[in-house]
Amino acid sequence: MYASPTTREDRQDVLVAAIRDIRFGALVIAASDGLSATHIPMLARETVDGAVELEGHVARANDVWRTAGSGISALAIFQGPQAYIHPGWYPTKKVDGRAVPSWNYIAVHAHGFLEAVEGPDWLRAHLADLTDANEAGRLEPWALSDAPEDYLDAMVRAIVGLRLRVERFEGNWKMGQKHRLENRLGAIDGLLASSNTADHAVALAMRDALPS
């Protein structure tokens, strides 16, 4: 992934936090008929040795787990907040007209070694943690124990786990860093005035990226 020196993000804690916030990604592998992408929710775990593992699962009918087998190179892509940037938000446009549209976004790439996991105990623990992460904060959170045991057993038998041990991260926080402060502030105001809540998320990320 290309990232300029001003937008590249290399800090592992920031990248892992973004993955945990985004939660849903595209898992890309090289299959026999070309590249294959599977879109799934994933958990990020940090191991005792400081490594990061991503966990997910797919339907047993999805051949990605057979291709992965006991190990294959893979790429997990996480797309964070993104928004179109209108050049009219830049105050300098009114002065010299030197402004063009742009797109601000957050993206994380995780490269590593992917393997399939079929153990029912691992799958249940994975599903419990995935559920807890997504049910947190709800007034009546759902838990695996809410489902009948025979039904849950059937659901577990119908899926296969995937585990990606991350060997390398790439991060790009493109938040208008190359622009003058007044233009960055103008874009933030423009995004916050939008009716699109995704625009608001980018505005907050741009605010966080401002010089202290």
mmCIF file with all atom_site columns, N, CA and C in Angstrom, residues 44-112:
data_model
loop_
_atom_site.group_PDB
_atom_site.id
_atom_site.type_symbol
_atom_site.label_atom_id
_atom_site.label_alt_id
_atom_site.label_comp_id
_atom_site.label_asym_id
_atom_site.label_entity_id
_atom_site.label_seq_id
_atom_site.pdbx_PDB_ins_code
_atom_site.Cartn_x
_atom_site.Cartn_y
_atom_site.Cartn_z
_atom_site.occupancy
_atom_site.B_iso_or_equiv
_atom_site.pdbx_formal_charge
_atom_site.auth_seq_id
_atom_site.auth_comp_id
_atom_site.auth_asym_id
_atom_site.auth_atom_id
_atom_site.pdbx_PDB_model_num
ATOM 1   N N  . ALA A 1 44  ? -8.757  -9.130  16.859 1.00 0.00 ? 44  ALA A N  1
ATOM 2   C CA . ALA A 1 44  ? -7.305  -8.978  16.955 1.00 0.00 ? 44  ALA A CA 1
ATOM 3   C C  . ALA A 1 44  ? -6.873  -9.368  18.362 1.00 0.00 ? 44  ALA A C  1
ATOM 4   N N  . ARG A 1 45  ? -5.924  -10.297 18.444 1.00 0.00 ? 45  ARG A N  1
ATOM 5   C CA . ARG A 1 45  ? -5.378  -10.724 19.737 1.00 0.00 ? 45  ARG A CA 1
ATOM 6   C C  . ARG A 1 45  ? -3.877  -10.467 19.737 1.00 0.00 ? 45  ARG A C  1
ATOM 7   N N  . GLU A 1 46  ? -3.364  -9.997  20.862 1.00 0.00 ? 46  GLU A N  1
ATOM 8   C CA . GLU A 1 46  ? -1.930  -9.834  21.033 1.00 0.00 ? 46  GLU A CA 1
ATOM 9   C C  . GLU A 1 46  ? -1.417  -10.992 21.878 1.00 0.00 ? 46  GLU A C  1
ATOM 10  N N  . THR A 1 47  ? -0.417  -11.707 21.387 1.00 0.00 ? 47  THR A N  1
ATOM 11  C CA . THR A 1 47  ? 0.107   -12.878 22.064 1.00 0.00 ? 47  THR A CA 1
ATOM 12  C C  . THR A 1 47  ? 1.143   -12.476 23.110 1.00 0.00 ? 47  THR A C  1
ATOM 13  N N  . VAL A 1 48  ? 1.557   -13.437 23.922 1.00 0.00 ? 48  VAL A N  1
ATOM 14  C CA . VAL A 1 48  ? 2.515   -13.153 24.992 1.00 0.00 ? 48  VAL A CA 1
ATOM 15  C C  . VAL A 1 48  ? 3.866   -12.717 24.444 1.00 0.00 ? 48  VAL A C  1
ATOM 16  N N  . ASP A 1 49  ? 4.189   -13.102 23.212 1.00 0.00 ? 49  ASP A N  1
ATOM 17  C CA . ASP A 1 49  ? 5.473   -12.708 22.623 1.00 0.00 ? 49  ASP A CA 1
ATOM 18  C C  . ASP A 1 49  ? 5.383   -11.394 21.849 1.00 0.00 ? 49  ASP A C  1
ATOM 19  N N  . GLY A 1 50  ? 4.241   -10.695 21.961 1.00 0.00 ? 50  GLY A N  1
ATOM 20  C CA . GLY A 1 50  ? 4.092   -9.393  21.322 1.00 0.00 ? 50  GLY A CA 1
ATOM 21  C C  . GLY A 1 50  ? 3.583   -9.441  19.899 1.00 0.00 ? 50  GLY A C  1
ATOM 22  N N  . ALA A 1 51  ? 3.343   -10.644 19.384 1.00 0.00 ? 51  ALA A N  1
ATOM 23  C CA . ALA A 1 51  ? 2.804   -10.755 18.032 1.00 0.00 ? 51  ALA A CA 1
ATOM 24  C C  . ALA A 1 51  ? 1.300   -10.485 18.039 1.00 0.00 ? 51  ALA A C  1
ATOM 25  N N  . VAL A 1 52  ? 0.736   -10.302 16.854 1.00 0.00 ? 52  VAL A N  1
ATOM 26  C CA . VAL A 1 52  ? -0.704  -10.072 16.705 1.00 0.00 ? 52  VAL A CA 1
ATOM 27  C C  . VAL A 1 52  ? -1.291  -11.166 15.838 1.00 0.00 ? 52  VAL A C  1
ATOM 28  N N  . GLU A 1 53  ? -2.404  -11.728 16.270 1.00 0.00 ? 53  GLU A N  1
ATOM 29  C CA . GLU A 1 53  ? -3.139  -12.716 15.491 1.00 0.00 ? 53  GLU A CA 1
ATOM 30  C C  . GLU A 1 53  ? -4.544  -12.203 15.231 1.00 0.00 ? 53  GLU A C  1
ATOM 31  N N  . LEU A 1 54  ? -5.015  -12.390 14.007 1.00 0.00 ? 54  LEU A N  1
ATOM 32  C CA . LEU A 1 54  ? -6.383  -12.051 13.647 1.00 0.00 ? 54  LEU A CA 1
ATOM 33  C C  . LEU A 1 54  ? -7.187  -13.335 13.537 1.00 0.00 ? 54  LEU A C  1
ATOM 34  N N  . GLU A 1 55  ? -8.375  -13.330 14.108 1.00 0.00 ? 55  GLU A N  1
ATOM 35  C CA . GLU A 1 55  ? -9.247  -14.504 14.080 1.00 0.00 ? 55  GLU A CA 1
ATOM 36  C C  . GLU A 1 55  ? -10.537 -14.186 13.343 1.00 0.00 ? 55  GLU A C  1
ATOM 37  N N  . GLY A 1 56  ? -10.998 -15.147 12.552 1.00 0.00 ? 56  GLY A N  1
ATOM 38  C CA . GLY A 1 56  ? -12.289 -15.038 11.893 1.00 0.00 ? 56  GLY A CA 1
ATOM 39  C C  . GLY A 1 56  ? -12.833 -16.428 11.628 1.00 0.00 ? 56  GLY A C  1
ATOM 40  N N  . HIS A 1 57  ? -13.930 -16.495 10.920 1.00 0.00 ? 57  HIS A N  1
ATOM 41  C CA . HIS A 1 57  ? -14.489 -17.791 10.542 1.00 0.00 ? 57  HIS A CA 1
ATOM 42  C C  . HIS A 1 57  ? -15.302 -17.630 9.262  1.00 0.00 ? 57  HIS A C  1
ATOM 43  N N  . VAL A 1 58  ? -15.468 -18.747 8.560  1.00 0.00 ? 58  VAL A N  1
ATOM 44  C CA . VAL A 1 58  ? -16.243 -18.754 7.316  1.00 0.00 ? 58  VAL A CA 1
ATOM 45  C C  . VAL A 1 58  ? -17.147 -19.977 7.314  1.00 0.00 ? 58  VAL A C  1
ATOM 46  N N  . ALA A 1 59  ? -18.136 -19.939 6.446  1.00 0.00 ? 59  ALA A N  1
ATOM 47  C CA . ALA A 1 59  ? -18.984 -21.111 6.259  1.00 0.00 ? 59  ALA A CA 1
ATOM 48  C C  . ALA A 1 59  ? -18.139 -22.256 5.705  1.00 0.00 ? 59  ALA A C  1
ATOM 49  N N  . ARG A 1 60  ? -18.457 -23.472 6.126  1.00 0.00 ? 60  ARG A N  1
ATOM 50  C CA . ARG A 1 60  ? -17.711 -24.638 5.661  1.00 0.00 ? 60  ARG A CA 1
ATOM 51  C C  . ARG A 1 60  ? -17.766 -24.753 4.129  1.00 0.00 ? 60  ARG A C  1
ATOM 52  N N  . ALA A 1 61  ? -18.813 -24.214 3.531  1.00 0.00 ? 61  ALA A N  1
ATOM 53  C CA . ALA A 1 61  ? -18.936 -24.262 2.071  1.00 0.00 ? 61  ALA A CA 1
ATOM 54  C C  . ALA A 1 61  ? -17.978 -23.306 1.369  1.00 0.00 ? 61  ALA A C  1
ATOM 55  N N  . ASN A 1 62  ? -17.367 -22.392 2.115  1.00 0.00 ? 62  ASN A N  1
ATOM 56  C CA . ASN A 1 62  ? -16.430 -21.430 1.547  1.00 0.00 ? 62  ASN A CA 1
ATOM 57  C C  . ASN A 1 62  ? -15.050 -22.090 1.431  1.00 0.00 ? 62  ASN A C  1
ATOM 58  N N  . ASP A 1 63  ? -14.541 -22.226 0.219  1.00 0.00 ? 63  ASP A N  1
ATOM 59  C CA . ASP A 1 63  ? -13.293 -22.962 -0.007 1.00 0.00 ? 63  ASP A CA 1
ATOM 60  C C  . ASP A 1 63  ? -12.048 -22.262 0.520  1.00 0.00 ? 63  ASP A C  1
ATOM 61  N N  . VAL A 1 64  ? -12.171 -21.059 1.033  1.00 0.00 ? 64  VAL A N  1
ATOM 62  C CA . VAL A 1 64  ? -10.980 -20.348 1.493  1.00 0.00 ? 64  VAL A CA 1
ATOM 63  C C  . VAL A 1 64  ? -10.251 -21.136 2.580  1.00 0.00 ? 64  VAL A C  1
ATOM 64  N N  . TRP A 1 65  ? -10.977 -21.840 3.436  1.00 0.00 ? 65  TRP A N  1
ATOM 65  C CA . TRP A 1 65  ? -10.312 -22.574 4.509  1.00 0.00 ? 65  TRP A CA 1
ATOM 66  C C  . TRP A 1 65  ? -9.557  -23.791 3.962  1.00 0.00 ? 65  TRP A C  1
ATOM 67  N N  . ARG A 1 66  ? -10.076 -24.386 2.908  1.00 0.00 ? 66  ARG A N  1
ATOM 68  C CA . ARG A 1 66  ? -9.362  -25.510 2.292  1.00 0.00 ? 66  ARG A CA 1
ATOM 69  C C  . ARG A 1 66  ? -8.077  -25.022 1.621  1.00 0.00 ? 66  ARG A C  1
ATOM 70  N N  . THR A 1 67  ? -8.162  -23.860 0.978  1.00 0.00 ? 67  THR A N  1
ATOM 71  C CA . THR A 1 67  ? -6.968  -23.288 0.349  1.00 0.00 ? 67  THR A CA 1
ATOM 72  C C  . THR A 1 67  ? -5.929  -22.932 1.402  1.00 0.00 ? 67  THR A C  1
ATOM 73  N N  . ALA A 1 68  ? -6.391  -22.378 2.516  1.00 0.00 ? 68  ALA A N  1
ATOM 74  C CA . ALA A 1 68  ? -5.468  -21.999 3.585  1.00 0.00 ? 68  ALA A CA 1
ATOM 75  C C  . ALA A 1 68  ? -4.803  -23.227 4.194  1.00 0.00 ? 68  ALA A C  1
ATOM 76  N N  . GLY A 1 69  ? -5.613  -24.263 4.462  1.00 0.00 ? 69  GLY A N  1
ATOM 77  C CA . GLY A 1 69  ? -5.066  -25.487 5.025  1.00 0.00 ? 69  GLY A CA 1
ATOM 78  C C  . GLY A 1 69  ? -4.234  -25.209 6.260  1.00 0.00 ? 69  GLY A C  1
ATOM 79  N N  . SER A 1 70  ? -3.018  -25.756 6.276  1.00 0.00 ? 70  SER A N  1
ATOM 80  C CA . SER A 1 70  ? -2.131  -25.574 7.431  1.00 0.00 ? 70  SER A CA 1
ATOM 81  C C  . SER A 1 70  ? -1.272  -24.324 7.315  1.00 0.00 ? 70  SER A C  1
ATOM 82  N N  . GLY A 1 71  ? -1.436  -23.554 6.244  1.00 0.00 ? 71  GLY A N  1
ATOM 83  C CA . GLY A 1 71  ? -0.707  -22.303 6.149  1.00 0.00 ? 71  GLY A CA 1
ATOM 84  C C  . GLY A 1 71  ? -0.571  -21.759 4.742  1.00 0.00 ? 71  GLY A C  1
ATOM 85  N N  . ILE A 1 72  ? -0.798  -20.465 4.592  1.00 0.00 ? 72  ILE A N  1
ATOM 86  C CA . ILE A 1 72  ? -0.680  -19.782 3.303  1.00 0.00 ? 72  ILE A CA 1
ATOM 87  C C  . ILE A 1 72  ? -0.518  -18.288 3.577  1.00 0.00 ? 72  ILE A C  1
ATOM 88  N N  . SER A 1 73  ? 0.176   -17.584 2.698  1.00 0.00 ? 73  SER A N  1
ATOM 89  C CA . SER A 1 73  ? 0.310   -16.138 2.841  1.00 0.00 ? 73  SER A CA 1
ATOM 90  C C  . SER A 1 73  ? -1.033  -15.475 2.556  1.00 0.00 ? 73  SER A C  1
ATOM 91  N N  . ALA A 1 74  ? -1.345  -14.435 3.324  1.00 0.00 ? 74  ALA A N  1
ATOM 92  C CA . ALA A 1 74  ? -2.630  -13.753 3.154  1.00 0.00 ? 74  ALA A CA 1
ATOM 93  C C  . ALA A 1 74  ? -2.498  -12.285 3.551  1.00 0.00 ? 74  ALA A C  1
ATOM 94  N N  . LEU A 1 75  ? -3.476  -11.521 3.136  1.00 0.00 ? 75  LEU A N  1
ATOM 95  C CA . LEU A 1 75  ? -3.549  -10.088 3.433  1.00 0.00 ? 75  LEU A CA 1
ATOM 96  C C  . LEU A 1 75  ? -4.942  -9.765  3.947  1.00 0.00 ? 75  LEU A C  1
ATOM 97  N N  . ALA A 1 76  ? -5.009  -9.130  5.108  1.00 0.00 ? 76  ALA A N  1
ATOM 98  C CA . ALA A 1 76  ? -6.290  -8.650  5.647  1.00 0.00 ? 76  ALA A CA 1
ATOM 99  C C  . ALA A 1 76  ? -6.330  -7.132  5.508  1.00 0.00 ? 76  ALA A C  1
ATOM 100 N N  . ILE A 1 77  ? -7.406  -6.623  4.907  1.00 0.00 ? 77  ILE A N  1
ATOM 101 C CA . ILE A 1 77  ? -7.557  -5.191  4.639  1.00 0.00 ? 77  ILE A CA 1
ATOM 102 C C  . ILE A 1 77  ? -8.723  -4.641  5.463  1.00 0.00 ? 77  ILE A C  1
ATOM 103 N N  . PHE A 1 78  ? -8.449  -3.575  6.194  1.00 0.00 ? 78  PHE A N  1
ATOM 104 C CA . PHE A 1 78  ? -9.475  -2.923  7.009  1.00 0.00 ? 78  PHE A CA 1
ATOM 105 C C  . PHE A 1 78  ? -9.622  -1.472  6.543  1.00 0.00 ? 78  PHE A C  1
ATOM 106 N N  . GLN A 1 79  ? -10.831 -1.105  6.146  1.00 0.00 ? 79  GLN A N  1
ATOM 107 C CA . GLN A 1 79  ? -11.129 0.249   5.682  1.00 0.00 ? 79  GLN A CA 1
ATOM 108 C C  . GLN A 1 79  ? -11.839 1.004   6.793  1.00 0.00 ? 79  GLN A C  1
ATOM 109 N N  . GLY A 1 80  ? -11.223 2.076   7.257  1.00 0.00 ? 80  GLY A N  1
ATOM 110 C CA . GLY A 1 80  ? -11.822 2.893   8.306  1.00 0.00 ? 80  GLY A CA 1
ATOM 111 C C  . GLY A 1 80  ? -12.668 4.010   7.732  1.00 0.00 ? 80  GLY A C  1
ATOM 112 N N  . PRO A 1 81  ? -12.876 5.075   8.502  1.00 0.00 ? 81  PRO A N  1
ATOM 113 C CA . PRO A 1 81  ? -13.677 6.204   8.015  1.00 0.00 ? 81  PRO A CA 1
ATOM 114 C C  . PRO A 1 81  ? -13.088 6.781   6.730  1.00 0.00 ? 81  PRO A C  1
ATOM 115 N N  . GLN A 1 82  ? -13.959 7.178   5.804  1.00 0.00 ? 82  GLN A N  1
ATOM 116 C CA . GLN A 1 82  ? -13.503 7.762   4.541  1.00 0.00 ? 82  GLN A CA 1
ATOM 117 C C  . GLN A 1 82  ? -14.544 8.753   4.052  1.00 0.00 ? 82  GLN A C  1
ATOM 118 N N  . ALA A 1 83  ? -14.091 9.786   3.372  1.00 0.00 ? 83  ALA A N  1
ATOM 119 C CA . ALA A 1 83  ? -15.021 10.818  2.905  1.00 0.00 ? 83  ALA A CA 1
ATOM 120 C C  . ALA A 1 83  ? -14.410 11.640  1.777  1.00 0.00 ? 83  ALA A C  1
ATOM 121 N N  . TYR A 1 84  ? -15.273 12.090  0.890  1.00 0.00 ? 84  TYR A N  1
ATOM 122 C CA . TYR A 1 84  ? -14.912 13.026  -0.173 1.00 0.00 ? 84  TYR A CA 1
ATOM 123 C C  . TYR A 1 84  ? -14.670 14.407  0.439  1.00 0.00 ? 84  TYR A C  1
ATOM 124 N N  . ILE A 1 85  ? -13.625 15.075  -0.034 1.00 0.00 ? 85  ILE A N  1
ATOM 125 C CA . ILE A 1 85  ? -13.295 16.415  0.466  1.00 0.00 ? 85  ILE A CA 1
ATOM 126 C C  . ILE A 1 85  ? -13.570 17.447  -0.626 1.00 0.00 ? 85  ILE A C  1
ATOM 127 N N  . HIS A 1 86  ? -14.532 18.293  -0.378 1.00 0.00 ? 86  HIS A N  1
ATOM 128 C CA . HIS A 1 86  ? -14.952 19.336  -1.326 1.00 0.00 ? 86  HIS A CA 1
ATOM 129 C C  . HIS A 1 86  ? -13.959 20.501  -1.290 1.00 0.00 ? 86  HIS A C  1
ATOM 130 N N  . PRO A 1 87  ? -13.368 20.898  -2.419 1.00 0.00 ? 87  PRO A N  1
ATOM 131 C CA . PRO A 1 87  ? -12.359 21.964  -2.407 1.00 0.00 ? 87  PRO A CA 1
ATOM 132 C C  . PRO A 1 87  ? -12.903 23.316  -1.968 1.00 0.00 ? 87  PRO A C  1
ATOM 133 N N  . GLY A 1 88  ? -14.212 23.496  -2.077 1.00 0.00 ? 88  GLY A N  1
ATOM 134 C CA . GLY A 1 88  ? -14.781 24.764  -1.638 1.00 0.00 ? 88  GLY A CA 1
ATOM 135 C C  . GLY A 1 88  ? -14.700 24.990  -0.139 1.00 0.00 ? 88  GLY A C  1
ATOM 136 N N  . TRP A 1 89  ? -14.365 23.951  0.610  1.00 0.00 ? 89  TRP A N  1
ATOM 137 C CA . TRP A 1 89  ? -14.199 24.101  2.065  1.00 0.00 ? 89  TRP A CA 1
ATOM 138 C C  . TRP A 1 89  ? -12.882 24.786  2.432  1.00 0.00 ? 89  TRP A C  1
ATOM 139 N N  . TYR A 1 90  ? -11.951 24.866  1.456  1.00 0.00 ? 90  TYR A N  1
ATOM 140 C CA . TYR A 1 90  ? -10.650 25.472  1.743  1.00 0.00 ? 90  TYR A CA 1
ATOM 141 C C  . TYR A 1 90  ? -10.728 26.991  1.597  1.00 0.00 ? 90  TYR A C  1
ATOM 142 N N  . PRO A 1 91  ? -10.423 27.745  2.641  1.00 0.00 ? 91  PRO A N  1
ATOM 143 C CA . PRO A 1 91  ? -10.433 29.215  2.520  1.00 0.00 ? 91  PRO A CA 1
ATOM 144 C C  . PRO A 1 91  ? -9.504  29.731  1.427  1.00 0.00 ? 91  PRO A C  1
ATOM 145 N N  . THR A 1 92  ? -8.380  29.036  1.184  1.00 0.00 ? 92  THR A N  1
ATOM 146 C CA . THR A 1 92  ? -7.439  29.537  0.183  1.00 0.00 ? 92  THR A CA 1
ATOM 147 C C  . THR A 1 92  ? -7.994  29.460  -1.230 1.00 0.00 ? 92  THR A C  1
ATOM 148 N N  . LYS A 1 93  ? -9.034  28.635  -1.463 1.00 0.00 ? 93  LYS A N  1
ATOM 149 C CA . LYS A 1 93  ? -9.623  28.553  -2.799 1.00 0.00 ? 93  LYS A CA 1
ATOM 150 C C  . LYS A 1 93  ? -10.182 29.900  -3.220 1.00 0.00 ? 93  LYS A C  1
ATOM 151 N N  . LYS A 1 94  ? -10.720 30.641  -2.269 1.00 0.00 ? 94  LYS A N  1
ATOM 152 C CA . LYS A 1 94  ? -11.304 31.956  -2.571 1.00 0.00 ? 94  LYS A CA 1
ATOM 153 C C  . LYS A 1 94  ? -10.230 32.975  -2.925 1.00 0.00 ? 94  LYS A C  1
ATOM 154 N N  . VAL A 1 95  ? -8.989  32.670  -2.533 1.00 0.00 ? 95  VAL A N  1
ATOM 155 C CA . VAL A 1 95  ? -7.894  33.605  -2.775 1.00 0.00 ? 95  VAL A CA 1
ATOM 156 C C  . VAL A 1 95  ? -7.240  33.363  -4.126 1.00 0.00 ? 95  VAL A C  1
ATOM 157 N N  . ASP A 1 96  ? -6.866  32.112  -4.403 1.00 0.00 ? 96  ASP A N  1
ATOM 158 C CA . ASP A 1 96  ? -6.111  31.853  -5.636 1.00 0.00 ? 96  ASP A CA 1
ATOM 159 C C  . ASP A 1 96  ? -6.700  30.733  -6.495 1.00 0.00 ? 96  ASP A C  1
ATOM 160 N N  . GLY A 1 97  ? -7.772  30.078  -6.040 1.00 0.00 ? 97  GLY A N  1
ATOM 161 C CA . GLY A 1 97  ? -8.408  29.021  -6.817 1.00 0.00 ? 97  GLY A CA 1
ATOM 162 C C  . GLY A 1 97  ? -7.616  27.737  -6.916 1.00 0.00 ? 97  GLY A C  1
ATOM 163 N N  . ARG A 1 98  ? -6.479  27.675  -6.240 1.00 0.00 ? 98  ARG A N  1
ATOM 164 C CA . ARG A 1 98  ? -5.613  26.508  -6.353 1.00 0.00 ? 98  ARG A CA 1
ATOM 165 C C  . ARG A 1 98  ? -6.070  25.420  -5.376 1.00 0.00 ? 98  ARG A C  1
ATOM 166 N N  . ALA A 1 99  ? -7.115  24.697  -5.772 1.00 0.00 ? 99  ALA A N  1
ATOM 167 C CA . ALA A 1 99  ? -7.665  23.632  -4.929 1.00 0.00 ? 99  ALA A CA 1
ATOM 168 C C  . ALA A 1 99  ? -8.373  22.612  -5.819 1.00 0.00 ? 99  ALA A C  1
ATOM 169 N N  . VAL A 1 100 ? -8.251  21.352  -5.448 1.00 0.00 ? 100 VAL A N  1
ATOM 170 C CA . VAL A 1 100 ? -8.925  20.274  -6.179 1.00 0.00 ? 100 VAL A CA 1
ATOM 171 C C  . VAL A 1 100 ? -9.584  19.335  -5.164 1.00 0.00 ? 100 VAL A C  1
ATOM 172 N N  . PRO A 1 101 ? -10.567 18.538  -5.631 1.00 0.00 ? 101 PRO A N  1
ATOM 173 C CA . PRO A 1 101 ? -11.178 17.575  -4.706 1.00 0.00 ? 101 PRO A CA 1
ATOM 174 C C  . PRO A 1 101 ? -10.160 16.543  -4.235 1.00 0.00 ? 101 PRO A C  1
ATOM 175 N N  . SER A 1 102 ? -10.468 15.933  -3.105 1.00 0.00 ? 102 SER A N  1
ATOM 176 C CA . SER A 1 102 ? -9.601  14.896  -2.555 1.00 0.00 ? 102 SER A CA 1
ATOM 177 C C  . SER A 1 102 ? -10.462 13.889  -1.807 1.00 0.00 ? 102 SER A C  1
ATOM 178 N N  . TRP A 1 103 ? -9.799  12.872  -1.257 1.00 0.00 ? 103 TRP A N  1
ATOM 179 C CA . TRP A 1 103 ? -10.494 11.854  -0.469 1.00 0.00 ? 103 TRP A CA 1
ATOM 180 C C  . TRP A 1 103 ? -9.649  11.541  0.753  1.00 0.00 ? 103 TRP A C  1
ATOM 181 N N  . ASN A 1 104 ? -10.242 11.670  1.914  1.00 0.00 ? 104 ASN A N  1
ATOM 182 C CA . ASN A 1 104 ? -9.537  11.340  3.151  1.00 0.00 ? 104 ASN A CA 1
ATOM 183 C C  . ASN A 1 104 ? -10.012 9.979   3.650  1.00 0.00 ? 104 ASN A C  1
ATOM 184 N N  . TYR A 1 105 ? -9.084  9.210   4.214  1.00 0.00 ? 105 TYR A N  1
ATOM 185 C CA . TYR A 1 105 ? -9.458  7.855   4.634  1.00 0.00 ? 105 TYR A CA 1
ATOM 186 C C  . TYR A 1 105 ? -8.431  7.274   5.601  1.00 0.00 ? 105 TYR A C  1
ATOM 187 N N  . ILE A 1 106 ? -8.853  6.213   6.271  1.00 0.00 ? 106 ILE A N  1
ATOM 188 C CA . ILE A 1 106 ? -7.970  5.400   7.099  1.00 0.00 ? 106 ILE A CA 1
ATOM 189 C C  . ILE A 1 106 ? -7.998  3.982   6.550  1.00 0.00 ? 106 ILE A C  1
ATOM 190 N N  . ALA A 1 107 ? -6.824  3.381   6.382  1.00 0.00 ? 107 ALA A N  1
ATOM 191 C CA . ALA A 1 107 ? -6.735  1.999   5.904  1.00 0.00 ? 107 ALA A CA 1
ATOM 192 C C  . ALA A 1 107 ? -5.611  1.282   6.629  1.00 0.00 ? 107 ALA A C  1
ATOM 193 N N  . VAL A 1 108 ? -5.862  0.022   6.957  1.00 0.00 ? 108 VAL A N  1
ATOM 194 C CA . VAL A 1 108 ? -4.854  -0.818  7.606  1.00 0.00 ? 108 VAL A CA 1
ATOM 195 C C  . VAL A 1 108 ? -4.725  -2.112  6.808  1.00 0.00 ? 108 VAL A C  1
ATOM 196 N N  . HIS A 1 109 ? -3.489  -2.492  6.484  1.00 0.00 ? 109 HIS A N  1
ATOM 197 C CA . HIS A 1 109 ? -3.213  -3.774  5.849  1.00 0.00 ? 109 HIS A CA 1
ATOM 198 C C  . HIS A 1 109 ? -2.413  -4.636  6.821  1.00 0.00 ? 109 HIS A C  1
ATOM 199 N N  . ALA A 1 110 ? -2.827  -5.888  6.971  1.00 0.00 ? 110 ALA A N  1
ATOM 200 C CA . ALA A 1 110 ? -2.109  -6.834  7.824  1.00 0.00 ? 110 ALA A CA 1
ATOM 201 C C  . ALA A 1 110 ? -1.682  -8.022  6.970  1.00 0.00 ? 110 ALA A C  1
ATOM 202 N N  . HIS A 1 111 ? -0.377  -8.186  6.785  1.00 0.00 ? 111 HIS A N  1
ATOM 203 C CA . HIS A 1 111 ? 0.168   -9.291  6.003  1.00 0.00 ? 111 HIS A CA 1
ATOM 204 C C  . HIS A 1 111 ? 0.598   -10.400 6.958  1.00 0.00 ? 111 HIS A C  1
ATOM 205 N N  . GLY A 1 112 ? 0.334   -11.652 6.588  1.00 0.00 ? 112 GLY A N  1
ATOM 206 C CA . GLY A 1 112 ? 0.769   -12.719 7.464  1.00 0.00 ? 112 GLY A CA 1
ATOM 207 C C  . GLY A 1 112 ? 0.506   -14.108 6.941  1.00 0.00 ? 112 GLY A C  1
#
